[in-house]
Amino acid sequence: MSKKTVIIGGVAGGATAAARLRRRDEKMEIVVLEKGDYISFANCGLPYYIGDVIKSRDALLLQTPEAMKKKFNIEVRTRAEAVAVHPKEHKVSVCDLSTGAKYEESYDNLILATGSSPIKPPIPGIDGQGIFTLWNIPDTDKIKNYMEQHRPGRAAVIGGGFIGLEMAENLHGAGLDVTIIEMQNQVMAPLDYEMAQILHENIRMNNTELILEDGVDHFETQNGSTRIHLKSGRTVEAEMVLLSIGVKPNSSLAKAAGLSLNARGGVQVDEYLRTSEPDIYAVGDVIEVNHLVTGEKTMIPLAGPANKQARICADNITGSQKTYQGSMGTSVAQVFDLTAAAVGLNEKALLASGRKKGTDYETVVINQKSHAGYYPQATPITLKLLFEKEGKILGAQAVGQDKVDKRIDTIATVMSMGGTTENLAKLELAYAPPFSSAKDPVNMLGFVAENILNKMVSFVTPAELDLLLGTEEGRIIVLDVTEDAERMVFSIPGSVHIPLGMLRDRLGKLNPDKKIITYCSIGVRSYNAARILAQNGFRNVSVLAGGTSFYKTYHHTVSGQMPPAFSKTKEKSPAPEKKADKTPQKIQILDCSGLQCPGPIMKVNETLKQMQEGARLQVSATDMGFARDIDAWCQRTGNTLLSTERQGKENIVTIQKGSVAADSDFSESSPSVSAASCFSAGQGNQGKTIIVFDGDLDKVLASFIIANGAAAMGRPVTMFFTFWGLNALRKPRKVRVKKPFVEKMFGFMMPRGTTKLKLSKMNMLGMGTKMMKKVMKSKNVSSLEELIEQALANGVKLVACTMSMDVMGITPEELIDGVELAGVASYLGDAEQSNVNLFV
């Protein structure tokens, strides 16, 4: 006699289990009870139907009751709600929602595939008009109909998880202004904060407002609009609201039947997916599973695991003894033009479990390209790997525009087979320029992890560097090994600048007893610098993980302001009207797509040098930080950023060499002109540069008084100290450094710091100097030491000339904190932006 299986729930797990049962047993009686109107629909595709990416509603319906009956001889009853399970009697109480009739359905085996539901907390006003959740086809229809009838212009999404971010993207794509409100300090919980910052920056770059660390206090609905009152006191206006706060397992039926549940309401099952009642199985979002990395019980509500569980469950009901090992939570989501993916544990989970970085686990962060950089359309991918000292992989994360899923899937495969970081390095992966690199990003993760385990390199994260700068500033050296053009774009305050190509010749200028942290744009040159230092007696060297591109993104503002290079308009800014007597200027095209940072900046720098003043250059680059960097570079070099826009995977910027002329085709009021170009066009260069050549007290005093005055007026100020002026920057105490004899004699004869400087006239063997300082004190005039502190606090850049330091025998360790080291080219870059240049 054939057996009968009843399945409660007809979406992912239920429909898959039913079809697999039929393939295994042609004679079995199979009944699917679904309280909704639809079965086997693509709930992961719902946001894309709302955003009109998926055009047809029917495309979401993967199976119908009629098709299931015809193809598989499975009886599917929609609008049939299971209201109670009676394990002892092997019966289910069912309510026909169409008629209200109730009946009993017997079973030999029962599968619970009841899934999960959106969390809807008891927030005042949460049931107001225009406030929705998205979980099934009826939810989708309600949202679609509301958008067609009310034509909302502004939407708010509460929650920054998968569905929330996908809905934000699709509502934005449908033409709405969107605000995302997330109570935590980041979106996309599977990612660590620094990886999520890449998403935060990109969300804002796509003209979507992002509010973090703020929750909803209550909703107020009036006149077809919803006012969202946040706990901070801030309010947000929206014409429609999408709730995406989280999900909870639909386990009330299991609980009432006496089945074992965990603390979160998940149904507990064994390795065969049986519940505490041997003839009742459960699959999908409703169950508790083993975490494959930790071995602990957890909840992982994902479609992939649900389908695999359903298949194993059906096989076991039909006589197999297959086990479900568990899940690693492998996940991926599209967030505007980025893809974010993760597998296994993140660092937050490791720290929460009491594990310590450096003792219990290590991390790697690298920036790589989606395929060979020289092949068109290569885009950056940032990857993070977490692993134990023995090489066991604990988890990985990746964010980028292209082929992110491929890398996470590869790592997930290695993890599922018990592989290690060594296996990542050894993987033989398919390579051709359009698809990958000869050293795939996954291989690179393995290579770098091996270097860490073999103690060839150690890394410092952006957060760890910030902590060191705050607590160990005098005991560390932050070494910038980028080129001069890159330093014009960005430098870490207080860093020492020695380009990689000059490092071997200037090792004597660095103190081997200090901790040295090297950095470049993405981490490759800084790793090479670290190896040079380590093999030349420097024992405490680390590399800034991810380079400055990752560091800048980590410090991306959370205030909700757009990056300066992007306008508020959602469409491309219209070209300003041209005057009738003007001949349109030819624009030179420069394609930097695929070039890794700092490649685009360096190419722009080289190209503009060959162009005439006033000529225009249009640059395309796939590097995500290019638009931000080029804005800073233009301001530093006196060129003008005319426009910035995103086209697909590329940033397209237009630059004019020099400043915009008054009768230019681009007017100052044009919305496509950046703040930098308006500054140049309207006021001219406003910076001040001061060369401090002399080391006399009165002259140094005068230079700092002028510098502080200019800084107080909001002007950028650079003070370039050269030859005798360097003595003003020397520390007052003697610093033990190894020097040749002649350099030691120079140091002995020259004044050491501000307290030893003398007046240029009327010094009178030091009496004049003492009298000057006394008068200054009585007149409440700041001392030179106080003026220097004020200058640093006001953002005045103090630059020590490296050439003069070499000549004078002064090492970086002998200079006060906060001084940058640079050459003449760096000073000249600032001087080009200045309308005042003093020589003191």
mmCIF file of C-alpha atoms in Angstrom, residues 5-7 9-32 39-40 62-65 67-76 111 113 283 306-307 309-315 317-318:
data_model
loop_
_atom_site.group_PDB
_atom_site.id
_atom_site.type_symbol
_atom_site.label_atom_id
_atom_site.label_comp_id
_atom_site.label_asym_id
_atom_site.label_seq_id
_atom_site.Cartn_x
_atom_site.Cartn_y
_atom_site.Cartn_z
ATOM 1 C CA THR A 5 2.821 12.634 2.490
ATOM 2 C CA VAL A 6 1.276 15.991 3.398
ATOM 3 C CA ILE A 7 3.351 19.127 2.907
ATOM 4 C CA GLY A 9 3.736 25.265 2.613
ATOM 5 C CA GLY A 10 4.065 25.377 -1.146
ATOM 6 C CA VAL A 11 6.850 27.837 -1.922
ATOM 7 C CA ALA A 12 10.596 27.007 -2.153
ATOM 8 C CA GLY A 13 11.008 24.065 0.238
ATOM 9 C CA GLY A 14 7.477 22.675 -0.086
ATOM 10 C CA ALA A 15 7.294 22.679 -3.889
ATOM 11 C CA THR A 16 10.806 21.220 -4.233
ATOM 12 C CA ALA A 17 10.060 18.432 -1.744
ATOM 13 C CA ALA A 18 6.807 17.569 -3.531
ATOM 14 C CA ALA A 19 8.454 17.304 -6.964
ATOM 15 C CA ARG A 20 11.351 15.236 -5.593
ATOM 16 C CA LEU A 21 8.967 12.872 -3.808
ATOM 17 C CA ARG A 22 7.150 12.199 -7.045
ATOM 18 C CA ARG A 23 10.396 11.499 -8.905
ATOM 19 C CA ARG A 24 11.318 9.005 -6.190
ATOM 20 C CA ASP A 25 7.891 7.359 -5.787
ATOM 21 C CA GLU A 26 5.307 7.350 -8.578
ATOM 22 C CA LYS A 27 2.642 5.730 -6.374
ATOM 23 C CA MET A 28 2.864 7.985 -3.294
ATOM 24 C CA GLU A 29 -0.107 10.233 -2.510
ATOM 25 C CA ILE A 30 1.193 13.788 -2.166
ATOM 26 C CA VAL A 31 -0.882 16.716 -0.869
ATOM 27 C CA VAL A 32 0.411 20.280 -0.621
ATOM 28 C CA ILE A 39 2.816 28.265 -4.924
ATOM 29 C CA SER A 40 6.426 28.068 -6.060
ATOM 30 C CA LEU A 62 7.396 29.142 -11.472
ATOM 31 C CA GLN A 63 4.646 26.559 -11.000
ATOM 32 C CA THR A 64 0.866 26.545 -10.715
ATOM 33 C CA PRO A 65 -1.437 24.021 -8.974
ATOM 34 C CA ALA A 67 0.797 22.362 -13.710
ATOM 35 C CA MET A 68 1.805 20.422 -10.590
ATOM 36 C CA LYS A 69 -1.223 18.181 -11.024
ATOM 37 C CA LYS A 70 -0.597 17.640 -14.721
ATOM 38 C CA LYS A 71 3.173 17.132 -14.598
ATOM 39 C CA PHE A 72 3.605 15.410 -11.243
ATOM 40 C CA ASN A 73 0.153 14.190 -10.214
ATOM 41 C CA ILE A 74 0.450 16.229 -7.008
ATOM 42 C CA GLU A 75 -2.660 17.653 -5.378
ATOM 43 C CA VAL A 76 -2.029 21.282 -4.494
ATOM 44 C CA ILE A 111 6.730 18.039 5.983
ATOM 45 C CA ALA A 113 7.763 24.070 4.986
ATOM 46 C CA VAL A 283 12.797 22.318 5.934
ATOM 47 C CA ALA A 306 15.915 25.445 1.712
ATOM 48 C CA ASN A 307 15.905 23.751 -1.685
ATOM 49 C CA GLN A 309 17.041 20.475 2.514
ATOM 50 C CA ALA A 310 13.798 19.719 0.648
ATOM 51 C CA ARG A 311 15.579 17.329 -1.713
ATOM 52 C CA ILE A 312 17.316 15.445 1.148
ATOM 53 C CA CYS A 313 14.083 15.315 3.125
ATOM 54 C CA ALA A 314 12.179 13.772 0.193
ATOM 55 C CA ASP A 315 14.936 11.204 -0.351
ATOM 56 C CA ILE A 317 11.043 9.794 3.299
ATOM 57 C CA THR A 318 11.402 7.464 0.324
#
